[in-house]
């Protein structure tokens, strides 16, 4: 049958179901199809912290949101245009996020009285067609996805339970038809994934194709949609998550420095994927060690750095708390070390699978004594690659531990990423000490705490190098020769020298990029980490409404770029959006005496562009003495242009 095809510039789809329904796999496959097609995209996986939450309950709902477009986008989207709900709990948990007119596709199979009660429904919302019904404002498609899947795959002799598990592939096939996604990559994926179980392989492929054919033939879906590829610069692209990009960045750092990479770590959500990925790359000189606990992991990494490797440890906020004494040891010994903190909601165990950026002050000050540590933060999933390279550069060049602050949104989210040419990546020179550096009387000796005049870094001597025998440790050392010292004046000197070394890093940083097209903005929005996308989308909306606003995003949080103070002084108002209670704004106020205004939302979810547009618009109105029509800024039309 002939069907209408409509052109769209963007769509936001959310797949939601029980944590056993395969929603993460479904969303990931749809994302891969969109990446192959050439759309720009951003994703937001969202899943329970429990390994297996109670089936059919709202706490057990798992979802995956993908925003894809024919133009450059910055976020996974504020609100879905399409919701695919596999049970009553998934419908109830996500319905409040939908704008009026959104499309809702519901698997009717599990809408039994028992499951409705689990989700908190007294009556079946699918049967309420009154004007005040819960689904009255939406385009509802109630489809027995499970029943059609079981019927489609019955020839393979699977149990009903195993057959029903393929319903996520039926849903994926239907959505792939609706939005013109290429299907070859998914079929190839299923063939690889289930190669050893032919019946499961064939059932999933059949369910996927049946879902596609259902969309093509049923009268329920009279329209399909086309979203054209987005224009991109030339190069080879792939879809990549933040954790994968970060792991690749560490591998690249090893290649560009000529150093073996050693990861000493302990599994923790949401950082474990870094360990999983790096364990695959022994061919690039990567060694991974899964220790018995967090402290052993970082201890091994420090030992590897002492032995001449690029030591790395990965964790989340609770793990950083456990590692804090060892981080102080790395500060005292002045050894290169990259500490990856994939932040999550806290405190304590908190929200293990949700995002947050509340560990900035912990990174800055979470150690005893004066123990300054450089802090670097990526802005997007793909940017995790560059941030890892930068963290390694600083660690090796300045002989210091470096904190790399990613977060759950970046770690699990994905975007198209241009694969770099390795030879074009910056080289990192470990500059190992190879000969004595001091003369005592007539004898040439090695002093481990002499300083490079430019960087203040101490020499890095690989143990076993003839004539460079030395000792380091956690007790204070005398400047130069490095013997243990309790001299008050020496301690003051060493504390100030270590701090000055970190400050010297700012000399190597490029000027800040200030996004202020008109040059007439009175309001500056400054952020760090994963708020880059929502801030950028909010700024675009305000500019589209006809107002001027500037944006700066910080990669380096300690030390700050040298020109940051001068940039802040240019603007009458400074807004600092953060997924914490105001940690960066506190640092900016303290250092630059700027009256920074915080926008602080801590929900375990990324900030929303509409909320940011409202806040920016209000500040612009105050700064310019005008009235800003906030309804324009928070509208549901696409404003990420």
XYZ file of C-alpha atoms in Angstrom:
641
model
C 0.000 0.000 0.000
C 1.185 3.525 -0.794
C 1.991 5.643 2.251
C 2.810 9.277 2.771
C 6.394 10.275 3.602
C 6.895 13.481 5.597
C 10.144 15.402 5.905
C 11.311 16.276 9.428
C 14.458 18.062 10.575
C 14.731 16.278 13.928
C 13.065 13.645 16.130
C 13.469 12.570 19.756
C 12.521 8.946 20.480
C 12.446 7.257 23.869
C 12.282 3.466 24.217
C 11.043 2.430 27.674
C 10.240 -0.872 29.310
C 11.124 -3.221 32.105
C 14.834 -3.571 32.791
C 14.627 -7.040 31.224
C 12.977 -5.864 28.012
C 16.202 -4.961 26.195
C 15.536 -1.242 25.876
C 19.231 -0.328 26.049
C 20.009 -2.730 23.208
C 17.031 -1.462 21.194
C 18.048 2.156 21.639
C 21.666 1.395 20.865
C 20.749 -0.381 17.631
C 18.478 2.485 16.526
C 21.345 4.863 17.311
C 23.776 2.817 15.239
C 21.324 2.784 12.337
C 21.012 6.580 12.558
C 24.776 6.967 12.710
C 25.161 4.820 9.593
C 22.530 6.951 7.870
C 24.533 10.092 8.651
C 22.322 11.985 11.098
C 23.786 14.037 13.893
C 22.672 12.511 17.173
C 22.930 12.469 20.960
C 21.684 9.765 23.311
C 20.578 9.444 26.942
C 20.473 5.919 28.399
C 18.639 5.779 31.741
C 18.396 2.587 33.767
C 17.771 1.398 37.348
C 20.583 1.064 39.854
C 19.361 -2.364 40.945
C 20.739 -5.305 39.003
C 17.178 -6.606 38.655
C 14.551 -4.230 39.974
C 11.046 -5.642 40.660
C 9.488 -6.539 37.311
C 6.671 -4.312 36.125
C 7.284 -1.547 38.676
C 8.164 2.083 38.052
C 11.569 1.768 39.835
C 12.372 -1.036 37.395
C 11.797 1.004 34.243
C 14.743 1.288 31.857
C 14.769 3.796 29.000
C 16.931 4.958 26.125
C 16.415 8.334 24.439
C 17.929 9.249 21.086
C 17.766 12.658 19.421
C 18.725 12.610 15.732
C 18.603 15.403 13.177
C 19.645 16.744 9.797
C 21.646 19.522 11.500
C 24.040 20.047 14.370
C 22.449 19.266 17.750
C 23.892 19.515 21.242
C 21.656 17.469 23.555
C 19.604 14.302 23.765
C 16.531 16.524 23.866
C 14.275 17.841 26.610
C 11.102 15.916 25.726
C 10.455 12.916 23.436
C 8.392 13.277 20.288
C 7.823 9.513 20.331
C 7.502 7.169 23.310
C 7.621 3.402 22.877
C 6.292 1.891 26.130
C 6.480 -1.860 26.653
C 4.339 -2.060 29.821
C 2.137 0.074 32.110
C 5.035 1.107 34.356
C 7.038 2.383 31.377
C 4.021 4.400 30.221
C 3.343 5.925 33.635
C 7.011 6.698 34.356
C 7.506 8.612 31.102
C 4.142 10.094 30.192
C 4.767 13.286 32.160
C 7.800 14.104 29.982
C 5.817 14.173 26.721
C 4.627 17.356 25.007
C 1.088 17.522 23.685
C 0.723 15.821 20.330
C 3.539 13.334 20.929
C 3.238 9.843 19.478
C 2.815 7.007 21.986
C 3.306 3.403 20.862
C 2.250 0.933 23.557
C 2.636 -2.833 23.752
C -0.813 -3.852 25.001
C 0.181 -7.376 26.009
C 1.200 -6.579 29.595
C -1.705 -4.272 30.399
C -3.244 -6.811 32.779
C -4.954 -5.876 36.026
C -1.927 -7.086 37.992
C 0.581 -5.035 35.992
C -1.691 -1.990 35.996
C -1.835 -2.161 39.784
C 1.968 -2.451 40.005
C 2.253 0.764 37.986
C -0.307 2.567 40.146
C -3.160 2.587 37.614
C -6.668 1.970 38.957
C -8.070 1.586 35.443
C -6.554 0.798 32.072
C -5.443 4.126 30.499
C -5.649 2.573 27.017
C -9.392 2.146 27.446
C -10.041 5.701 28.621
C -10.903 7.687 25.480
C -12.512 10.580 27.337
C -11.285 14.152 26.680
C -9.753 14.173 30.173
C -8.122 10.761 29.815
C -4.386 10.375 30.491
C -3.672 9.755 26.788
C -6.115 12.250 25.304
C -3.393 14.724 24.315
C -1.318 12.169 22.421
C -1.377 10.164 19.205
C -1.868 6.683 20.626
C -0.978 3.447 18.829
C -1.925 0.463 20.981
C -0.297 -2.606 19.426
C 0.133 -6.153 20.735
C 3.854 -6.215 20.021
C 4.446 -9.284 22.181
C 1.598 -11.309 20.657
C 2.657 -10.548 17.085
C 6.257 -11.368 17.931
C 5.373 -14.757 19.425
C 3.263 -15.573 16.380
C 6.005 -14.477 13.960
C 8.741 -16.647 15.506
C 6.755 -19.781 16.397
C 8.424 -21.752 13.586
C 11.703 -21.729 15.554
C 10.304 -23.837 18.398
C 11.184 -21.452 21.205
C 9.357 -21.388 24.507
C 6.797 -18.608 24.797
C 9.081 -16.785 27.253
C 12.076 -16.903 24.889
C 9.905 -15.964 21.913
C 8.465 -12.960 23.748
C 11.968 -11.673 24.453
C 12.286 -10.763 20.777
C 9.534 -8.126 21.098
C 12.177 -5.398 21.411
C 13.401 -6.324 17.927
C 9.829 -6.107 16.618
C 9.602 -2.598 18.095
C 12.974 -1.711 16.601
C 11.844 -2.923 13.171
C 8.669 -0.843 13.386
C 10.526 2.328 14.371
C 13.173 1.647 11.724
C 10.413 1.634 9.109
C 8.756 4.767 10.532
C 11.962 6.789 10.241
C 13.621 5.231 7.226
C 16.555 3.707 9.102
C 18.926 1.342 7.268
C 18.359 -2.210 8.511
C 21.411 -4.051 7.201
C 23.617 -3.150 10.173
C 21.096 -4.503 12.681
C 20.660 -7.787 10.800
C 24.447 -8.171 10.658
C 24.684 -7.381 14.369
C 22.109 -10.033 15.277
C 23.872 -12.581 13.105
C 27.126 -11.952 14.973
C 25.639 -11.703 18.450
C 23.658 -14.945 18.300
C 25.880 -16.884 15.904
C 26.173 -19.804 18.348
C 22.399 -20.104 18.919
C 20.803 -20.234 15.453
C 17.198 -20.416 16.688
C 17.590 -17.270 18.823
C 19.439 -15.548 15.962
C 16.769 -16.364 13.403
C 13.927 -15.479 15.779
C 15.353 -12.033 16.497
C 16.022 -11.310 12.827
C 12.503 -12.485 11.951
C 10.962 -10.324 14.679
C 12.933 -7.323 13.446
C 11.844 -7.821 9.836
C 8.257 -8.512 10.896
C 8.141 -5.239 12.793
C 9.397 -3.419 9.700
C 6.827 -5.165 7.501
C 4.054 -4.395 9.996
C 4.780 -0.685 9.656
C 4.822 -1.001 5.888
C 1.504 -2.851 5.607
C -0.740 -1.840 8.506
C -3.255 0.983 8.187
C -2.463 2.058 11.769
C 0.678 3.828 10.573
C -0.235 5.812 7.492
C 2.829 8.051 7.495
C 6.562 7.438 7.631
C 9.162 10.131 8.140
C 12.439 11.114 6.569
C 15.238 12.938 8.393
C 18.064 13.660 5.987
C 21.748 13.229 6.872
C 23.470 16.127 8.612
C 26.299 17.984 6.853
C 29.686 17.166 8.381
C 33.300 17.955 7.632
C 35.210 15.314 5.692
C 36.638 12.367 7.580
C 35.818 8.927 8.881
C 33.149 8.893 11.598
C 31.804 6.419 14.094
C 29.284 6.546 16.907
C 31.033 6.588 20.277
C 30.207 6.710 23.975
C 32.146 8.813 26.447
C 33.688 5.831 28.247
C 34.831 4.315 24.965
C 36.269 7.639 23.766
C 38.070 8.096 27.073
C 39.601 4.628 26.840
C 40.745 5.345 23.284
C 42.218 8.639 24.467
C 44.318 6.819 27.056
C 45.517 4.358 24.408
C 46.403 7.285 22.141
C 48.265 8.964 25.017
C 50.386 5.853 25.382
C 51.122 5.817 21.659
C 51.967 9.538 21.471
C 54.171 9.419 24.581
C 55.816 6.087 23.855
C 54.838 4.956 27.358
C 53.160 1.704 28.322
C 49.749 2.384 29.877
C 48.902 0.719 33.165
C 45.351 0.811 34.510
C 45.018 -0.148 38.158
C 41.354 -0.101 39.038
C 38.357 -1.615 40.787
C 34.984 -1.999 39.024
C 32.446 0.700 39.847
C 29.416 2.167 38.067
C 29.566 4.102 35.761
C 33.338 3.764 35.099
C 33.707 0.000 34.618
C 33.464 0.155 30.812
C 36.868 1.880 30.752
C 38.435 -1.215 32.309
C 36.505 -3.483 29.949
C 37.705 -1.581 26.888
C 41.336 -1.078 27.881
C 41.656 -4.792 28.647
C 41.235 -5.396 24.895
C 44.306 -3.391 23.878
C 47.372 -5.303 25.000
C 48.707 -4.878 21.472
C 49.156 -1.159 22.235
C 51.146 -1.809 25.389
C 48.165 -1.501 27.741
C 48.146 -3.508 30.962
C 44.971 -3.693 33.041
C 44.882 -4.816 36.666
C 41.570 -5.395 38.417
C 42.564 -4.952 42.046
C 40.832 -6.214 45.176
C 39.742 -2.700 46.142
C 40.026 0.980 45.199
C 43.134 1.627 47.286
C 45.040 -1.298 45.804
C 44.094 -0.116 42.314
C 45.588 3.342 42.696
C 48.565 1.995 44.649
C 49.434 -0.257 41.728
C 49.016 2.640 39.280
C 51.401 4.820 41.304
C 53.909 1.968 41.345
C 53.600 1.634 37.578
C 54.276 5.360 37.171
C 57.361 5.058 39.362
C 58.529 2.267 37.072
C 58.133 4.415 33.936
C 54.575 3.723 32.763
C 51.635 6.053 32.366
C 49.712 5.127 35.493
C 45.919 5.407 35.321
C 43.158 4.625 37.788
C 39.430 4.884 37.080
C 36.531 5.183 39.492
C 33.536 7.257 40.555
C 33.078 9.634 43.480
C 32.953 7.000 46.257
C 36.163 5.492 44.911
C 37.897 8.862 44.855
C 37.097 9.173 48.564
C 38.878 5.879 49.207
C 41.816 6.827 46.973
C 42.368 10.244 48.561
C 45.399 9.321 50.699
C 47.077 7.639 47.739
C 46.380 10.704 45.569
C 48.229 12.708 48.215
C 51.103 10.231 47.892
C 51.203 10.873 44.135
C 51.280 14.628 44.849
C 54.167 14.182 47.300
C 56.166 11.843 45.054
C 55.382 14.055 42.024
C 54.663 11.166 39.693
C 52.466 11.223 36.556
C 49.047 9.722 37.264
C 45.661 10.086 35.540
C 42.699 9.690 37.918
C 39.443 9.226 35.995
C 36.348 10.103 38.027
C 33.149 9.271 36.153
C 30.847 11.216 38.451
C 27.491 9.923 39.610
C 24.784 11.041 41.996
C 25.792 11.057 45.665
C 26.582 11.208 48.475
C 27.554 7.672 49.517
C 26.144 5.045 47.131
C 23.603 7.650 46.055
C 22.377 7.229 42.485
C 24.889 4.842 40.878
C 23.329 4.901 37.392
C 22.411 8.604 37.318
C 24.549 11.584 36.385
C 25.841 14.476 38.475
C 28.805 16.854 38.551
C 29.137 17.355 42.289
C 32.729 16.131 42.747
C 34.488 19.336 41.671
C 35.296 20.492 45.196
C 36.325 16.947 46.086
C 38.739 17.006 43.144
C 40.072 20.392 44.202
C 40.401 19.909 47.939
C 39.583 16.314 48.890
C 42.965 15.455 50.424
C 44.771 16.241 53.646
C 47.407 18.955 53.594
C 48.199 21.248 50.704
C 47.854 18.766 47.851
C 46.897 20.616 44.640
C 45.808 18.497 41.682
C 45.109 19.721 38.134
C 41.497 19.134 37.071
C 40.305 18.571 33.490
C 36.713 17.988 32.324
C 35.371 16.855 28.904
C 32.331 18.564 27.392
C 30.753 15.771 25.306
C 31.100 12.014 24.770
C 33.521 12.461 21.863
C 35.449 15.137 23.754
C 36.357 12.519 26.375
C 39.055 11.379 23.916
C 40.711 14.797 23.795
C 40.321 15.332 27.533
C 42.112 12.040 28.235
C 44.968 13.087 25.967
C 45.161 16.456 27.717
C 45.125 14.891 31.177
C 47.979 12.597 30.155
C 49.941 15.531 28.682
C 49.680 17.484 31.902
C 50.482 14.469 34.091
C 53.594 13.516 32.141
C 54.885 17.027 31.446
C 54.405 18.401 34.957
C 54.935 15.164 36.936
C 51.652 15.346 38.786
C 48.452 13.399 39.321
C 45.597 14.832 37.221
C 41.886 14.455 37.931
C 39.733 13.884 34.852
C 36.072 14.615 35.689
C 33.684 12.849 33.329
C 30.140 11.927 34.420
C 27.423 9.359 33.848
C 25.728 11.337 31.071
C 28.936 11.563 29.062
C 30.040 8.022 29.916
C 26.903 6.288 28.653
C 25.704 8.849 26.104
C 26.934 8.775 22.526
C 27.446 11.010 19.501
C 29.123 10.853 16.068
C 32.891 11.210 16.416
C 35.446 11.965 13.749
C 38.282 9.439 14.040
C 41.513 11.461 14.269
C 44.713 10.863 12.351
C 47.126 9.531 14.969
C 50.144 11.391 13.612
C 48.260 14.674 13.939
C 47.662 14.200 17.653
C 49.968 16.169 19.969
C 53.146 14.385 21.002
C 53.818 13.900 24.710
C 57.477 13.877 25.741
C 58.208 11.927 28.945
C 61.757 13.354 28.936
C 63.139 10.640 31.191
C 66.274 11.474 33.138
C 69.202 9.621 31.610
C 72.228 10.998 33.460
C 73.209 12.605 36.756
C 72.000 16.187 37.216
C 74.063 17.504 40.125
C 77.671 17.598 41.247
C 78.735 17.131 44.864
C 82.414 17.834 45.161
C 83.896 15.990 42.228
C 81.149 13.383 42.024
C 78.195 13.519 39.637
C 74.979 12.414 41.357
C 71.252 12.305 40.698
C 68.949 14.554 42.682
C 65.265 13.587 42.236
C 63.842 16.953 43.357
C 65.664 19.390 41.135
C 63.329 21.409 38.924
C 62.779 22.173 35.263
C 62.909 25.962 35.083
C 59.877 26.221 32.798
C 57.513 23.659 34.300
C 58.932 23.163 37.814
C 58.617 19.414 37.154
C 61.093 17.147 38.865
C 63.082 14.615 36.788
C 61.527 11.206 36.085
C 64.121 8.461 36.334
C 63.234 4.873 35.521
C 64.442 2.526 38.280
C 67.427 0.500 37.146
C 69.022 3.343 35.190
C 72.695 3.258 36.165
C 73.745 6.175 38.335
C 70.208 7.419 38.919
C 69.427 5.512 42.084
C 67.000 7.489 44.258
C 64.197 7.177 46.756
C 60.815 8.840 46.995
C 57.905 8.413 49.375
C 55.150 10.018 51.395
C 57.376 11.817 53.901
C 58.370 15.374 53.055
C 61.563 15.578 51.017
C 64.245 18.206 50.970
C 64.310 20.374 47.874
C 66.910 19.098 45.443
C 68.579 16.041 46.922
C 65.315 14.554 48.175
C 66.355 13.299 51.587
C 63.639 13.232 54.244
C 63.330 16.674 55.803
C 61.503 18.028 58.825
C 62.892 21.514 58.376
C 60.039 24.089 58.625
C 61.488 26.362 55.957
C 61.923 23.455 53.544
C 58.338 22.315 54.066
C 57.080 25.816 53.315
C 59.223 25.889 50.180
C 58.055 22.488 48.939
C 54.372 23.240 49.582
C 54.646 26.477 47.630
C 56.676 24.842 44.868
C 54.121 22.082 44.299
C 51.349 24.676 44.141
C 53.371 26.872 41.776
C 53.999 23.858 39.524
C 50.259 23.350 39.089
C 49.787 27.065 38.394
C 52.506 26.866 35.693
C 50.190 24.599 33.702
C 48.159 27.708 32.817
C 51.145 28.967 30.776
C 50.579 26.102 28.326
C 46.838 26.636 27.887
C 45.385 28.398 24.826
C 43.232 31.526 25.245
C 39.606 30.892 26.118
C 37.164 30.629 23.227
C 34.393 33.136 23.915
C 31.253 32.531 21.866
C 29.865 36.067 21.580
C 28.867 36.614 17.920
C 27.484 40.131 18.350
C 30.163 41.349 20.723
C 27.394 43.260 22.507
C 26.241 40.712 25.066
C 25.932 41.793 28.680
C 25.346 38.275 29.993
C 27.914 35.478 30.007
C 26.958 31.846 30.593
C 29.902 29.796 31.839
C 29.910 26.070 32.460
C 32.047 22.958 32.644
C 31.700 19.286 31.806
C 28.527 17.816 30.366
C 26.501 21.019 30.778
C 28.082 22.149 27.490
C 25.266 20.731 25.354
C 22.285 22.035 27.371
C 23.950 25.433 27.837
C 24.689 25.683 24.120
C 21.114 24.712 23.233
C 19.712 27.255 25.721
C 21.979 29.988 24.359
C 20.850 29.218 20.806
C 17.213 29.579 21.824
C 17.801 32.967 23.434
C 19.689 34.207 20.379
C 16.937 32.927 18.117
C 14.503 35.047 20.149
C 16.600 38.089 19.181
C 18.781 38.656 22.252
C 22.533 38.716 22.800
C 24.269 36.307 25.164
C 27.840 34.997 25.381
C 29.062 31.522 26.283
C 32.346 30.156 27.657
C 32.983 26.553 28.577
C 35.887 25.495 30.793
C 37.960 22.381 30.164
C 40.617 23.319 32.725
C 39.276 23.853 36.235
C 42.601 23.827 38.059
C 44.390 25.922 37.169
C 41.891 28.192 35.459
C 42.991 29.653 32.102
C 45.054 32.810 32.571
C 42.587 35.041 30.744
C 39.468 33.880 32.609
C 39.444 36.837 34.977
C 39.644 39.308 32.111
C 36.816 37.530 30.269
C 34.540 37.601 33.324
C 35.068 41.357 33.742
C 33.630 42.074 30.286
C 30.083 41.147 31.276
C 27.523 42.665 33.608
C 25.992 39.322 34.568
C 27.518 35.830 34.835
C 25.332 32.708 34.956
C 26.843 29.375 36.067
C 24.561 26.357 35.405
C 25.670 23.198 37.230
C 24.370 19.796 38.297
C 25.384 20.557 41.879
C 24.639 23.239 44.460
C 27.089 25.797 43.083
C 30.641 24.459 43.190
C 32.128 26.253 40.178
C 30.303 29.459 41.057
C 31.855 29.239 44.541
C 35.345 28.953 43.039
C 34.739 31.830 40.611
C 33.416 34.059 43.374
C 36.398 33.266 45.593
C 39.099 33.776 42.975
C 37.696 36.577 40.826
C 35.235 38.314 43.186
C 32.569 38.069 40.493
C 28.900 38.054 41.472
C 28.194 34.770 39.711
C 24.572 33.632 39.612
C 24.130 29.885 39.991
C 21.504 27.762 38.262
C 21.726 24.608 40.325
C 19.601 21.542 39.528
C 20.529 18.145 40.989
C 18.060 15.539 39.706
C 20.384 12.836 38.436
C 19.472 13.907 34.890
C 21.062 16.322 32.419
C 19.939 19.943 32.509
C 17.162 20.875 30.087
C 17.665 23.456 27.363
C 14.240 25.027 28.010
C 15.060 25.599 31.697
C 18.357 27.169 30.761
C 16.736 29.384 28.147
C 14.295 30.648 30.779
C 17.112 31.430 33.221
C 19.274 33.085 30.567
C 16.324 35.115 29.281
C 15.540 36.378 32.775
C 19.143 37.475 33.309
C 19.273 39.170 29.879
C 16.071 41.044 30.722
C 17.583 42.215 34.004
C 20.893 43.242 32.431
C 19.392 45.089 29.476
C 16.305 46.490 31.169
C 13.971 44.892 28.634
C 11.111 42.429 28.693
C 11.954 38.998 27.348
C 9.062 36.851 26.125
C 9.958 33.633 27.950
C 7.170 31.720 26.216
C 9.158 32.042 23.009
C 12.233 30.609 24.672
C 10.518 27.606 26.237
C 8.402 26.599 23.262
C 8.291 23.038 21.972
C 9.453 23.828 18.441
C 12.989 23.012 17.385
C 15.294 25.794 18.457
C 18.606 23.931 18.243
C 19.552 25.446 14.889
